[in-house]
Amino acid sequence: MTLDGRRAVTVLSGFLGSGKTTLLRRYLSAQGGAGIAVIINEFGAVGVDHHLIRMVEERSVLLQGGCVCCSRREDLVQTLRELLDLEQSGALPPLRQVVIETSGIADPVPVLFTLATDPVLKHHFAPASVVVTLDALNAATQIERQPEVRKQIIAADRLVVTKTDLAPREAVSRSRMRVRQLNPTARITVSCLGDGFDVLEPAIGIDRAEAIGQAGALQPDADAASLHKDVQATALGFSAPLDWPAFGVWLGMLLQARGPDVLRIKGLLDIGDAGPVVMNVAQHVVHPPEHLPGWPADAHRSYLVFITRGIDPARISESLETFQRAGGRPDLSVTRLS
Amino acid sequence: MCVLCGQMFSEIHWSERLLDPEAVTQGAGETTRRQNRHARTRLIGKVLAHYGLDVSDDWSATNYVVGNRKGAQQVVASLAELWPAASRMAGRPLDPLDPALLDRLRRPNAETET
């Protein structure tokens, strides 16, 4: 158990043939599989003698009045509850992590929604990160033609560029650039034959800050808007600690009004306490904010990255600043970092 | 359910979770919650005034009561329920990016203007 006494859940996603299974196999071999359960949707491929592998057939239930991200993965609810029962009855050793490998065309957000909203699971499992694999050989075409791939990249906390032994160096750097354009906060690992598999290891404590993003990614990128005109990524910085109640009012209202066009929000917020608050929103799904005990040594910087569709970033910045000033931070200024 | 006040708690909104476990162990949790709650309700009041609505806390400061000028009221348990309910009462979407709303929030008496 790693996160508030709950079992860490790592979601491993990526398009068909992008190297998810290779990465998972290397990770399980290195870990010896102790305390790790794996949920996959295709049997046979993992090839590791691992008694905690469960196969599921992805089964989503769209909630009435909900958008696409608000669908419940019934298959996962059932499987995770079974694992919990087995562990609690002593039939399984204590679990510390569950890796959920999604199908190639799955959207990872319903998995997060399911973990956040199921009345039993939310007390026992905590989303640790979304890891997405991207095949460097086919990245350009897939990003262009497959909306599923774009969704996966936007949902990613860690992105692993794979097949780099087969792809020319330019293709690898182009893949990195395209990921940056869609999701500047994803931490990118370039992997060859499944190395870099430790991205699947859940981060704890202050390392969570590193795991959710990197301040280095917030550099202005002149080409950022050129390929995906409908998707904008912008980073906001703050001149003073934020007022937390006012932030909650603002973000709740924004997601209610503009939810389908707010694809991702990530960042570290200074709200005047010793450590930052980790914010992580994937579409409508707001991860419970985490309060870290302190700031990472190399990143004492309060920021929020917004990935939106068709919303002028200047309006987000202006709106957040106005709500903060109306809510008790009259001197706070919000600036665009990128 | 709380056995003292009879309130049903189905869900705690992400923004209303107490963030500092230290404060809770020192018994300061309830004070912090009330302070945050007061600040939140006050700001929501300024926002809803733009749509001809008002908001107040119920006696236990766990539910919000949203009302309009015709006297209609609706009790909601959290921020997640408040925005859709207010939008239905106002008869239009409530958008935090709306320039007219932001103009109003910049004025000193945003809460009491009609």
PDB file of C-alpha atoms in Angstrom, chain A residues 12 20-29 37-55 99-101:
ATOM      1  CA  LEU A  12      -1.164   1.397 -18.582  1.00  0.00           C
ATOM      2  CA  LYS A  20       2.404  -1.906 -23.459  1.00  0.00           C
ATOM      3  CA  THR A  21       2.917  -5.598 -22.857  1.00  0.00           C
ATOM      4  CA  THR A  22       6.705  -5.492 -23.362  1.00  0.00           C
ATOM      5  CA  LEU A  23       6.968  -2.721 -20.793  1.00  0.00           C
ATOM      6  CA  LEU A  24       4.712  -4.567 -18.347  1.00  0.00           C
ATOM      7  CA  ARG A  25       6.587  -7.842 -18.764  1.00  0.00           C
ATOM      8  CA  ARG A  26       9.932  -6.171 -18.037  1.00  0.00           C
ATOM      9  CA  TYR A  27       8.451  -4.445 -14.985  1.00  0.00           C
ATOM     10  CA  LEU A  28       6.955  -7.636 -13.562  1.00  0.00           C
ATOM     11  CA  SER A  29      10.186  -9.574 -14.134  1.00  0.00           C
ATOM     12  CA  ALA A  37      -1.921  -7.636  -9.401  1.00  0.00           C
ATOM     13  CA  VAL A  38      -2.342  -7.152 -13.115  1.00  0.00           C
ATOM     14  CA  ILE A  39      -5.628  -6.656 -14.931  1.00  0.00           C
ATOM     15  CA  ILE A  40      -5.455  -7.137 -18.664  1.00  0.00           C
ATOM     16  CA  ASN A  41      -7.994  -7.550 -21.424  1.00  0.00           C
ATOM     17  CA  GLU A  42      -6.083  -9.991 -23.600  1.00  0.00           C
ATOM     18  CA  PHE A  43      -4.602 -13.157 -22.253  1.00  0.00           C
ATOM     19  CA  GLY A  44      -1.490 -14.827 -23.511  1.00  0.00           C
ATOM     20  CA  ALA A  45       0.704 -11.921 -24.314  1.00  0.00           C
ATOM     21  CA  VAL A  46       2.163 -11.070 -20.907  1.00  0.00           C
ATOM     22  CA  GLY A  47       4.008 -14.374 -20.709  1.00  0.00           C
ATOM     23  CA  VAL A  48       5.065 -14.002 -17.099  1.00  0.00           C
ATOM     24  CA  ASP A  49       4.232 -16.661 -14.595  1.00  0.00           C
ATOM     25  CA  HIS A  50       2.255 -14.359 -12.455  1.00  0.00           C
ATOM     26  CA  HIS A  51      -0.588 -15.705 -10.412  1.00  0.00           C
ATOM     27  CA  LEU A  52      -2.274 -12.353  -9.919  1.00  0.00           C
ATOM     28  CA  ILE A  53      -3.216 -11.787 -13.522  1.00  0.00           C
ATOM     29  CA  ARG A  54      -6.896 -11.246 -14.147  1.00  0.00           C
ATOM     30  CA  MET A  55      -8.472 -10.903 -17.540  1.00  0.00           C
ATOM     31  CA  VAL A  99      -1.585  -2.415 -12.921  1.00  0.00           C
ATOM     32  CA  ILE A 100      -4.534  -2.099 -15.283  1.00  0.00           C
ATOM     33  CA  GLU A 101      -3.527  -2.586 -18.882  1.00  0.00           C
TER      34      GLU A 101
END
